[in-house]
Amino acid sequence: MASSSSSSIPPSPASSGGAGGGAGGVDSQDTLGDGPSSDTGKMVRPNYVLKYTMKGHTKSISSIKFSPDGKWLASASADKTVKLWNALDGRYEMTLEGHSGGISDVSWSSDSELICSASDDKTVKIWEVKTGEMIKTLKGHTNYVFCCNFNPQSNKIVSGSFDETVRIFDVKTGKCVKVLPAHSDPVSAVDFNRDGTLIVSGSYDGLLRIWDATSGQCLKTLIEDDNPRISFVKFSPNGKFILVGTQDNHLRLWSYSQGKPLKVYSGHKNEKFCLFSTFSVTSGKWIVSGSEDHNIYIWNLQTREIVQVLEGHSAVVLAVACHPTENIIASGALEDDMTVKIWKHQEITE
């Protein structure tokens, strides 16, 4: 489990309440937008198998992300480092060191040349992948920085913190250009939409908020009836929907325009940690999430059916990521495990 000395991966009290709603009509092509995919009428069940287990981190894995060009996998850890691995064969490449506190999140620029990392040392750092050098330290947050993301243009970085604010930084200057008094509890996740005009933030206060990325104005506040703590938020690739993980053992797919959840996914366990979830679009349309029962869950986006459970980790699986073009899933787990794993889809032969 997460070490009590680092709040890189903070536990939180379990929320009460169940999920409402469920089977609203979402066209899966409409939901995910761009990206290669098989015809949804011929969708096959996923058959991911464990290919590589990467060791090296000395504390919990908090976040993992594939580079947009598909070459690299970055893993962030409570051990204060980011490690880079070959995305296809798991080979270790380098370690980025410089933070003085555990790291909770990592994100890539669109050209795969820069990485940003969010840390308990209250800063976000920008790294140049080619050299492994830290080129900027973004300051302003007054408590642990828990989440970060580049915008698609990669000239801005959004971050969320335990100080309950969302900040927008200019990548070139390293200066904070906007402070959004976003929430009344720690901000657990932030994300830009596909054209960088909107930011979504989620928080332990149970609120899902949409912001104008330029003006900083709050455009919309969405809330579930039972107000469960939000673990994670992510725009769908076309920006019409938002995937929201909550600490009541549910994932919900919200419609931005309708302001309500259209789909609810359950079966995994999420009551204590901020688990990542994501969309898989390389073969069929799936939702993928870590789980506190040490597994990775894959759902059919349309039917909400669990189509595969990946077993292999020996601790809470906090971090999951899907490769941009190949049928590959990566996962990372907490302190009793501390490994990054790469899973690849194998065609099922009749």
mmCIF file of C-alpha atoms in Angstrom:
data_model
loop_
_atom_site.group_PDB
_atom_site.id
_atom_site.type_symbol
_atom_site.label_atom_id
_atom_site.label_comp_id
_atom_site.label_asym_id
_atom_site.label_seq_id
_atom_site.Cartn_x
_atom_site.Cartn_y
_atom_site.Cartn_z
ATOM 1 C CA MET A 1 0.000 0.000 0.000
ATOM 2 C CA ALA A 2 1.059 3.593 -0.247
ATOM 3 C CA SER A 3 3.647 4.691 2.253
ATOM 4 C CA SER A 4 2.267 6.871 4.992
ATOM 5 C CA SER A 5 5.247 9.218 4.678
ATOM 6 C CA SER A 6 4.399 10.239 1.131
ATOM 7 C CA SER A 7 1.089 11.672 0.042
ATOM 8 C CA SER A 8 1.942 11.135 -3.600
ATOM 9 C CA ILE A 9 -0.869 8.631 -3.648
ATOM 10 C CA PRO A 10 -3.222 9.821 -0.934
ATOM 11 C CA PRO A 11 -5.840 7.498 0.461
ATOM 12 C CA SER A 12 -9.179 8.979 1.336
ATOM 13 C CA PRO A 13 -12.207 7.785 3.255
ATOM 14 C CA ALA A 14 -14.572 5.622 1.274
ATOM 15 C CA SER A 15 -17.594 7.403 -0.074
ATOM 16 C CA SER A 16 -21.077 6.085 0.428
ATOM 17 C CA GLY A 17 -23.710 5.776 -2.235
ATOM 18 C CA GLY A 18 -24.198 3.860 -5.456
ATOM 19 C CA ALA A 19 -24.533 4.735 -9.095
ATOM 20 C CA GLY A 20 -27.568 6.078 -10.783
ATOM 21 C CA GLY A 21 -28.609 5.840 -14.406
ATOM 22 C CA GLY A 22 -26.871 3.704 -16.925
ATOM 23 C CA ALA A 23 -27.831 2.651 -20.369
ATOM 24 C CA GLY A 24 -28.207 5.950 -22.177
ATOM 25 C CA GLY A 25 -27.623 5.826 -25.917
ATOM 26 C CA VAL A 26 -24.101 6.761 -26.929
ATOM 27 C CA ASP A 27 -22.871 5.975 -30.392
ATOM 28 C CA SER A 28 -19.403 4.600 -29.775
ATOM 29 C CA GLN A 29 -17.986 6.162 -32.925
ATOM 30 C CA ASP A 30 -19.393 9.493 -31.766
ATOM 31 C CA THR A 31 -17.989 8.979 -28.282
ATOM 32 C CA LEU A 32 -14.406 8.405 -29.196
ATOM 33 C CA GLY A 33 -14.037 10.289 -32.436
ATOM 34 C CA ASP A 34 -10.662 9.932 -34.072
ATOM 35 C CA GLY A 35 -8.364 6.958 -33.924
ATOM 36 C CA PRO A 36 -8.130 3.620 -35.658
ATOM 37 C CA SER A 37 -10.725 1.084 -34.684
ATOM 38 C CA SER A 38 -12.356 -2.058 -35.914
ATOM 39 C CA ASP A 39 -15.920 -1.888 -37.154
ATOM 40 C CA THR A 40 -18.096 -1.864 -34.056
ATOM 41 C CA GLY A 41 -20.394 -4.479 -35.544
ATOM 42 C CA LYS A 42 -17.469 -6.916 -35.699
ATOM 43 C CA MET A 43 -15.993 -6.039 -32.346
ATOM 44 C CA VAL A 44 -13.895 -8.815 -30.857
ATOM 45 C CA ARG A 45 -13.391 -9.456 -27.167
ATOM 46 C CA PRO A 46 -10.013 -8.245 -25.988
ATOM 47 C CA ASN A 47 -7.438 -10.896 -25.124
ATOM 48 C CA TYR A 48 -4.596 -9.046 -23.410
ATOM 49 C CA VAL A 49 -1.741 -11.130 -21.990
ATOM 50 C CA LEU A 50 1.176 -10.051 -19.816
ATOM 51 C CA LYS A 51 4.349 -9.548 -21.867
ATOM 52 C CA TYR A 52 6.794 -7.530 -19.763
ATOM 53 C CA THR A 53 7.262 -6.636 -16.093
ATOM 54 C CA MET A 54 9.560 -3.678 -15.444
ATOM 55 C CA LYS A 55 11.234 -3.182 -12.077
ATOM 56 C CA GLY A 56 13.270 -0.231 -10.885
ATOM 57 C CA HIS A 57 11.033 2.099 -8.919
ATOM 58 C CA THR A 58 11.536 1.884 -5.146
ATOM 59 C CA LYS A 59 8.092 3.167 -4.124
ATOM 60 C CA SER A 60 4.530 3.154 -5.474
ATOM 61 C CA ILE A 61 3.878 3.796 -9.170
ATOM 62 C CA SER A 62 1.537 6.780 -9.316
ATOM 63 C CA SER A 63 1.081 7.467 -13.058
ATOM 64 C CA ILE A 64 2.068 6.012 -16.423
ATOM 65 C CA LYS A 65 1.672 7.534 -19.890
ATOM 66 C CA PHE A 66 2.606 6.455 -23.411
ATOM 67 C CA SER A 67 4.229 9.103 -25.572
ATOM 68 C CA PRO A 68 1.964 10.301 -28.421
ATOM 69 C CA ASP A 69 4.438 8.932 -30.995
ATOM 70 C CA GLY A 70 4.085 5.499 -29.374
ATOM 71 C CA LYS A 71 7.814 4.991 -28.712
ATOM 72 C CA TRP A 72 8.041 5.525 -24.960
ATOM 73 C CA LEU A 73 6.285 4.786 -21.708
ATOM 74 C CA ALA A 74 6.859 7.178 -18.799
ATOM 75 C CA SER A 75 6.243 6.036 -15.226
ATOM 76 C CA ALA A 76 6.067 8.388 -12.241
ATOM 77 C CA SER A 77 6.560 7.269 -8.679
ATOM 78 C CA ALA A 78 6.464 8.237 -5.020
ATOM 79 C CA ASP A 79 10.238 7.592 -5.155
ATOM 80 C CA LYS A 80 10.578 11.140 -6.644
ATOM 81 C CA THR A 81 11.572 9.922 -10.123
ATOM 82 C CA VAL A 82 10.146 9.498 -13.608
ATOM 83 C CA LYS A 83 11.475 6.532 -15.585
ATOM 84 C CA LEU A 84 11.294 6.083 -19.347
ATOM 85 C CA TRP A 85 10.874 2.654 -20.940
ATOM 86 C CA ASN A 86 10.627 1.408 -24.506
ATOM 87 C CA ALA A 87 6.874 1.145 -25.121
ATOM 88 C CA LEU A 88 7.097 -2.001 -27.240
ATOM 89 C CA ASP A 89 9.579 -4.207 -25.363
ATOM 90 C CA GLY A 90 9.775 -2.613 -21.890
ATOM 91 C CA ARG A 91 13.485 -1.870 -22.108
ATOM 92 C CA TYR A 92 14.678 0.690 -19.523
ATOM 93 C CA GLU A 93 15.878 3.957 -21.065
ATOM 94 C CA MET A 94 16.483 6.666 -18.428
ATOM 95 C CA THR A 95 15.505 8.170 -15.080
ATOM 96 C CA LEU A 96 14.510 11.803 -14.618
ATOM 97 C CA GLU A 97 15.582 13.061 -11.184
ATOM 98 C CA GLY A 98 15.159 16.486 -9.607
ATOM 99 C CA HIS A 99 11.966 16.569 -7.557
ATOM 100 C CA SER A 100 12.321 16.690 -3.772
ATOM 101 C CA GLY A 101 8.963 14.992 -3.141
ATOM 102 C CA GLY A 102 7.013 12.067 -4.510
ATOM 103 C CA ILE A 103 5.531 12.446 -8.004
ATOM 104 C CA SER A 104 1.797 11.958 -8.563
ATOM 105 C CA ASP A 105 1.402 12.512 -12.302
ATOM 106 C CA VAL A 106 3.271 12.749 -15.576
ATOM 107 C CA SER A 107 2.216 14.018 -19.012
ATOM 108 C CA TRP A 108 3.704 14.241 -22.535
ATOM 109 C CA SER A 109 3.757 17.132 -24.977
ATOM 110 C CA SER A 110 2.048 16.391 -28.312
ATOM 111 C CA ASP A 111 5.383 16.102 -30.156
ATOM 112 C CA SER A 112 6.691 13.613 -27.533
ATOM 113 C CA GLU A 113 9.700 15.860 -26.870
ATOM 114 C CA LEU A 114 8.741 17.172 -23.412
ATOM 115 C CA ILE A 115 7.411 15.640 -20.200
ATOM 116 C CA CYS A 116 5.850 17.450 -17.254
ATOM 117 C CA SER A 117 5.624 15.980 -13.763
ATOM 118 C CA ALA A 118 3.527 16.971 -10.730
ATOM 119 C CA SER A 119 5.048 16.546 -7.291
ATOM 120 C CA ASP A 120 4.521 16.723 -3.545
ATOM 121 C CA ASP A 121 7.314 19.339 -3.569
ATOM 122 C CA LYS A 122 4.565 21.781 -4.741
ATOM 123 C CA THR A 123 6.078 22.174 -8.217
ATOM 124 C CA VAL A 124 5.561 20.983 -11.760
ATOM 125 C CA LYS A 125 8.771 20.314 -13.676
ATOM 126 C CA ILE A 126 9.299 20.207 -17.443
ATOM 127 C CA TRP A 127 11.861 17.777 -18.846
ATOM 128 C CA GLU A 128 13.450 17.467 -22.266
ATOM 129 C CA VAL A 129 13.226 13.821 -23.280
ATOM 130 C CA LYS A 130 16.146 13.869 -25.736
ATOM 131 C CA THR A 131 18.662 14.953 -23.090
ATOM 132 C CA GLY A 132 16.860 13.942 -19.887
ATOM 133 C CA GLU A 133 17.415 17.471 -18.597
ATOM 134 C CA MET A 134 14.989 19.404 -16.428
ATOM 135 C CA ILE A 135 14.374 22.686 -18.246
ATOM 136 C CA LYS A 136 11.704 24.466 -16.156
ATOM 137 C CA THR A 137 10.265 24.401 -12.645
ATOM 138 C CA LEU A 138 6.719 25.755 -12.440
ATOM 139 C CA LYS A 139 6.003 27.305 -9.062
ATOM 140 C CA GLY A 140 2.896 28.779 -7.450
ATOM 141 C CA HIS A 141 0.974 25.943 -5.827
ATOM 142 C CA THR A 142 1.019 26.041 -2.036
ATOM 143 C CA ASN A 143 0.483 22.324 -1.444
ATOM 144 C CA TYR A 144 1.102 18.985 -3.187
ATOM 145 C CA VAL A 145 0.589 19.104 -6.959
ATOM 146 C CA PHE A 146 -1.477 16.040 -7.777
ATOM 147 C CA CYS A 147 -2.179 16.178 -11.528
ATOM 148 C CA CYS A 148 -0.896 17.818 -14.709
ATOM 149 C CA ASN A 149 -1.496 17.817 -18.458
ATOM 150 C CA PHE A 150 -0.216 19.612 -21.546
ATOM 151 C CA ASN A 151 -2.749 21.213 -23.861
ATOM 152 C CA PRO A 152 -2.792 19.815 -27.442
ATOM 153 C CA GLN A 153 -0.727 22.782 -28.683
ATOM 154 C CA SER A 154 1.721 22.003 -25.848
ATOM 155 C CA ASN A 155 2.240 25.703 -25.067
ATOM 156 C CA LYS A 156 0.273 25.475 -21.801
ATOM 157 C CA ILE A 157 0.230 23.103 -18.834
ATOM 158 C CA VAL A 158 -2.730 22.726 -16.465
ATOM 159 C CA SER A 159 -2.167 21.445 -12.931
ATOM 160 C CA GLY A 160 -4.342 20.614 -9.944
ATOM 161 C CA SER A 161 -3.301 20.620 -6.308
ATOM 162 C CA PHE A 162 -4.156 19.880 -2.713
ATOM 163 C CA ASP A 163 -4.301 23.683 -2.371
ATOM 164 C CA GLU A 164 -7.729 23.304 -4.109
ATOM 165 C CA THR A 165 -6.715 25.420 -7.135
ATOM 166 C CA VAL A 166 -6.173 24.712 -10.795
ATOM 167 C CA ARG A 167 -3.272 26.622 -12.361
ATOM 168 C CA ILE A 168 -2.418 27.242 -15.991
ATOM 169 C CA PHE A 169 1.260 27.739 -16.843
ATOM 170 C CA ASP A 170 2.956 29.026 -19.980
ATOM 171 C CA VAL A 171 5.414 26.354 -21.155
ATOM 172 C CA LYS A 172 7.864 28.774 -22.792
ATOM 173 C CA THR A 173 8.200 31.211 -19.886
ATOM 174 C CA GLY A 174 7.330 28.893 -17.005
ATOM 175 C CA LYS A 175 5.052 31.588 -15.607
ATOM 176 C CA CYS A 176 1.616 30.952 -14.104
ATOM 177 C CA VAL A 177 -0.919 32.732 -16.328
ATOM 178 C CA LYS A 178 -4.155 31.772 -14.530
ATOM 179 C CA VAL A 179 -5.175 30.611 -11.074
ATOM 180 C CA LEU A 180 -8.647 29.073 -10.898
ATOM 181 C CA PRO A 181 -10.186 28.887 -7.396
ATOM 182 C CA ALA A 182 -11.595 25.626 -8.573
ATOM 183 C CA HIS A 183 -12.715 23.461 -5.666
ATOM 184 C CA SER A 184 -13.247 23.205 -1.918
ATOM 185 C CA ASP A 185 -11.116 20.053 -1.575
ATOM 186 C CA PRO A 186 -7.971 18.687 -3.268
ATOM 187 C CA VAL A 187 -8.069 18.634 -7.075
ATOM 188 C CA SER A 188 -7.590 15.032 -8.177
ATOM 189 C CA ALA A 189 -7.518 15.369 -11.978
ATOM 190 C CA VAL A 190 -7.350 17.930 -14.796
ATOM 191 C CA ASP A 191 -7.542 17.518 -18.566
ATOM 192 C CA PHE A 192 -7.775 19.608 -21.746
ATOM 193 C CA ASN A 193 -10.235 18.798 -24.538
ATOM 194 C CA ARG A 194 -9.020 17.999 -28.052
ATOM 195 C CA ASP A 195 -8.595 21.605 -29.245
ATOM 196 C CA GLY A 196 -7.379 23.014 -25.942
ATOM 197 C CA THR A 197 -10.307 25.408 -25.462
ATOM 198 C CA LEU A 198 -11.749 23.643 -22.381
ATOM 199 C CA ILE A 199 -10.357 22.261 -19.149
ATOM 200 C CA VAL A 200 -12.151 19.720 -16.972
ATOM 201 C CA SER A 201 -11.293 19.362 -13.284
ATOM 202 C CA GLY A 202 -12.419 16.854 -10.673
ATOM 203 C CA SER A 203 -12.026 16.975 -6.926
ATOM 204 C CA TYR A 204 -12.591 15.257 -3.612
ATOM 205 C CA ASP A 205 -15.470 17.740 -3.218
ATOM 206 C CA GLY A 206 -17.395 15.605 -5.760
ATOM 207 C CA LEU A 207 -17.693 18.404 -8.324
ATOM 208 C CA LEU A 208 -16.860 18.081 -11.993
ATOM 209 C CA ARG A 209 -16.108 21.514 -13.443
ATOM 210 C CA ILE A 210 -15.589 22.702 -17.018
ATOM 211 C CA TRP A 211 -13.493 25.829 -17.569
ATOM 212 C CA ASP A 212 -12.782 28.134 -20.483
ATOM 213 C CA ALA A 213 -9.032 27.604 -20.922
ATOM 214 C CA THR A 214 -8.422 31.187 -22.081
ATOM 215 C CA SER A 215 -10.558 33.274 -19.731
ATOM 216 C CA GLY A 216 -10.531 30.881 -16.767
ATOM 217 C CA GLN A 217 -14.307 31.229 -16.461
ATOM 218 C CA CYS A 218 -16.237 28.269 -15.051
ATOM 219 C CA LEU A 219 -18.679 27.255 -17.797
ATOM 220 C CA LYS A 220 -20.383 24.320 -16.120
ATOM 221 C CA THR A 221 -20.495 22.433 -12.817
ATOM 222 C CA LEU A 222 -21.698 18.831 -12.895
ATOM 223 C CA ILE A 223 -22.498 16.797 -9.807
ATOM 224 C CA GLU A 224 -23.704 13.254 -9.148
ATOM 225 C CA ASP A 225 -26.647 12.860 -6.742
ATOM 226 C CA ASP A 226 -24.621 11.055 -4.076
ATOM 227 C CA ASN A 227 -21.657 13.435 -4.495
ATOM 228 C CA PRO A 228 -18.916 10.761 -4.372
ATOM 229 C CA ARG A 229 -15.275 11.875 -4.318
ATOM 230 C CA ILE A 230 -13.831 12.130 -7.827
ATOM 231 C CA SER A 231 -10.718 10.034 -8.509
ATOM 232 C CA PHE A 232 -10.134 10.925 -12.125
ATOM 233 C CA VAL A 233 -11.506 12.830 -15.128
ATOM 234 C CA LYS A 234 -10.658 12.635 -18.831
ATOM 235 C CA PHE A 235 -12.234 14.021 -22.002
ATOM 236 C CA SER A 236 -13.119 11.526 -24.730
ATOM 237 C CA PRO A 237 -10.945 12.053 -27.827
ATOM 238 C CA ASN A 238 -13.678 14.097 -29.546
ATOM 239 C CA GLY A 239 -14.357 16.181 -26.422
ATOM 240 C CA LYS A 240 -18.095 15.433 -26.293
ATOM 241 C CA PHE A 241 -17.899 13.150 -23.277
ATOM 242 C CA ILE A 242 -16.017 12.986 -19.998
ATOM 243 C CA LEU A 243 -14.933 9.779 -18.284
ATOM 244 C CA VAL A 244 -15.227 10.209 -14.513
ATOM 245 C CA GLY A 245 -13.954 7.785 -11.893
ATOM 246 C CA THR A 246 -15.445 8.088 -8.406
ATOM 247 C CA GLN A 247 -14.684 6.507 -5.049
ATOM 248 C CA ASP A 248 -17.982 4.636 -4.943
ATOM 249 C CA ASN A 249 -16.692 1.799 -7.176
ATOM 250 C CA HIS A 250 -18.033 3.340 -10.388
ATOM 251 C CA LEU A 251 -16.945 4.985 -13.612
ATOM 252 C CA ARG A 252 -19.372 7.244 -15.436
ATOM 253 C CA LEU A 253 -19.362 8.564 -18.964
ATOM 254 C CA TRP A 254 -20.843 12.072 -18.839
ATOM 255 C CA SER A 255 -22.247 13.986 -21.771
ATOM 256 C CA TYR A 256 -20.765 17.492 -21.744
ATOM 257 C CA SER A 257 -23.705 19.021 -23.626
ATOM 258 C CA GLN A 258 -26.447 17.212 -21.670
ATOM 259 C CA GLY A 259 -24.704 17.576 -18.324
ATOM 260 C CA LYS A 260 -25.549 14.064 -17.180
ATOM 261 C CA PRO A 261 -23.985 10.592 -17.085
ATOM 262 C CA LEU A 262 -25.042 8.375 -19.994
ATOM 263 C CA LYS A 263 -23.170 5.218 -19.019
ATOM 264 C CA VAL A 264 -22.107 3.682 -15.715
ATOM 265 C CA TYR A 265 -19.390 1.029 -15.435
ATOM 266 C CA SER A 266 -18.883 -1.093 -12.319
ATOM 267 C CA GLY A 267 -17.316 -4.313 -11.075
ATOM 268 C CA HIS A 268 -13.906 -2.936 -10.108
ATOM 269 C CA LYS A 269 -13.031 -1.590 -6.653
ATOM 270 C CA ASN A 270 -12.351 2.121 -6.047
ATOM 271 C CA GLU A 271 -13.070 3.468 -2.572
ATOM 272 C CA LYS A 272 -9.765 4.829 -1.332
ATOM 273 C CA PHE A 273 -7.317 5.860 -4.069
ATOM 274 C CA CYS A 274 -7.331 8.066 -7.140
ATOM 275 C CA LEU A 275 -7.277 5.424 -9.875
ATOM 276 C CA PHE A 276 -6.623 6.253 -13.507
ATOM 277 C CA SER A 277 -8.990 5.129 -16.248
ATOM 278 C CA THR A 278 -8.864 5.627 -19.993
ATOM 279 C CA PHE A 279 -10.298 4.913 -23.441
ATOM 280 C CA SER A 280 -8.914 2.154 -25.654
ATOM 281 C CA VAL A 281 -9.571 2.794 -29.361
ATOM 282 C CA THR A 282 -7.020 0.663 -31.240
ATOM 283 C CA SER A 283 -9.238 -2.421 -31.582
ATOM 284 C CA GLY A 284 -12.849 -2.022 -30.591
ATOM 285 C CA LYS A 285 -14.024 0.555 -28.067
ATOM 286 C CA TRP A 286 -13.144 -0.213 -24.477
ATOM 287 C CA ILE A 287 -12.925 1.523 -21.107
ATOM 288 C CA VAL A 288 -9.862 0.492 -19.068
ATOM 289 C CA SER A 289 -9.283 1.091 -15.339
ATOM 290 C CA GLY A 290 -7.060 0.080 -12.475
ATOM 291 C CA SER A 291 -8.620 -1.361 -9.337
ATOM 292 C CA GLU A 292 -7.982 -1.731 -5.616
ATOM 293 C CA ASP A 293 -8.375 -5.527 -5.918
ATOM 294 C CA HIS A 294 -4.986 -5.592 -7.771
ATOM 295 C CA ASN A 295 -6.548 -6.133 -11.212
ATOM 296 C CA ILE A 296 -7.134 -4.161 -14.413
ATOM 297 C CA TYR A 297 -10.682 -4.084 -15.759
ATOM 298 C CA ILE A 298 -11.761 -3.696 -19.387
ATOM 299 C CA TRP A 299 -15.375 -2.841 -20.269
ATOM 300 C CA ASN A 300 -17.207 -2.710 -23.585
ATOM 301 C CA LEU A 301 -17.929 1.016 -23.886
ATOM 302 C CA GLN A 302 -21.377 0.474 -25.392
ATOM 303 C CA THR A 303 -22.764 -2.456 -23.428
ATOM 304 C CA ARG A 304 -20.932 -1.708 -20.137
ATOM 305 C CA GLU A 305 -20.056 -5.416 -19.899
ATOM 306 C CA ILE A 306 -16.728 -6.413 -18.331
ATOM 307 C CA VAL A 307 -14.961 -8.128 -21.231
ATOM 308 C CA GLN A 308 -11.619 -8.914 -19.573
ATOM 309 C CA VAL A 309 -9.929 -8.734 -16.169
ATOM 310 C CA LEU A 310 -6.114 -8.659 -16.171
ATOM 311 C CA GLU A 311 -4.518 -10.361 -13.169
ATOM 312 C CA GLY A 312 -0.835 -10.165 -12.297
ATOM 313 C CA HIS A 313 -0.128 -7.288 -9.939
ATOM 314 C CA SER A 314 0.239 -7.879 -6.194
ATOM 315 C CA ALA A 315 -1.028 -4.470 -5.015
ATOM 316 C CA VAL A 316 -3.542 -1.750 -5.897
ATOM 317 C CA VAL A 317 -3.288 -0.889 -9.608
ATOM 318 C CA LEU A 318 -3.366 2.882 -9.608
ATOM 319 C CA ALA A 319 -2.140 3.679 -13.107
ATOM 320 C CA VAL A 320 -3.235 2.424 -16.522
ATOM 321 C CA ALA A 321 -2.543 3.687 -20.035
ATOM 322 C CA CYS A 322 -3.336 2.587 -23.592
ATOM 323 C CA HIS A 323 -0.880 2.800 -26.471
ATOM 324 C CA PRO A 324 -1.936 5.333 -29.141
ATOM 325 C CA THR A 325 -1.736 2.925 -32.107
ATOM 326 C CA GLU A 326 -0.938 -0.615 -30.942
ATOM 327 C CA ASN A 327 -3.109 -2.985 -28.887
ATOM 328 C CA ILE A 328 -1.008 -2.480 -25.760
ATOM 329 C CA ILE A 329 -2.015 -1.626 -22.178
ATOM 330 C CA ALA A 330 0.437 -0.554 -19.478
ATOM 331 C CA SER A 331 -0.215 -0.652 -15.737
ATOM 332 C CA GLY A 332 1.543 0.371 -12.533
ATOM 333 C CA ALA A 333 0.921 -0.613 -8.915
ATOM 334 C CA LEU A 334 1.456 0.528 -5.354
ATOM 335 C CA GLU A 335 4.128 -0.163 -2.745
ATOM 336 C CA ASP A 336 3.841 -3.932 -2.273
ATOM 337 C CA ASP A 337 4.322 -4.403 -6.021
ATOM 338 C CA MET A 338 6.136 -1.355 -7.483
ATOM 339 C CA THR A 339 6.238 -2.798 -11.008
ATOM 340 C CA VAL A 340 5.158 -1.485 -14.383
ATOM 341 C CA LYS A 341 3.612 -4.123 -16.639
ATOM 342 C CA ILE A 342 2.989 -4.180 -20.386
ATOM 343 C CA TRP A 343 0.085 -6.254 -21.718
ATOM 344 C CA LYS A 344 -0.429 -7.031 -25.418
ATOM 345 C CA HIS A 345 -3.514 -8.230 -27.235
ATOM 346 C CA GLN A 346 -3.286 -11.681 -28.783
ATOM 347 C CA GLU A 347 -5.734 -12.753 -31.431
ATOM 348 C CA ILE A 348 -7.901 -15.624 -30.262
ATOM 349 C CA THR A 349 -7.567 -18.513 -32.685
ATOM 350 C CA GLU A 350 -10.689 -20.554 -33.204
#
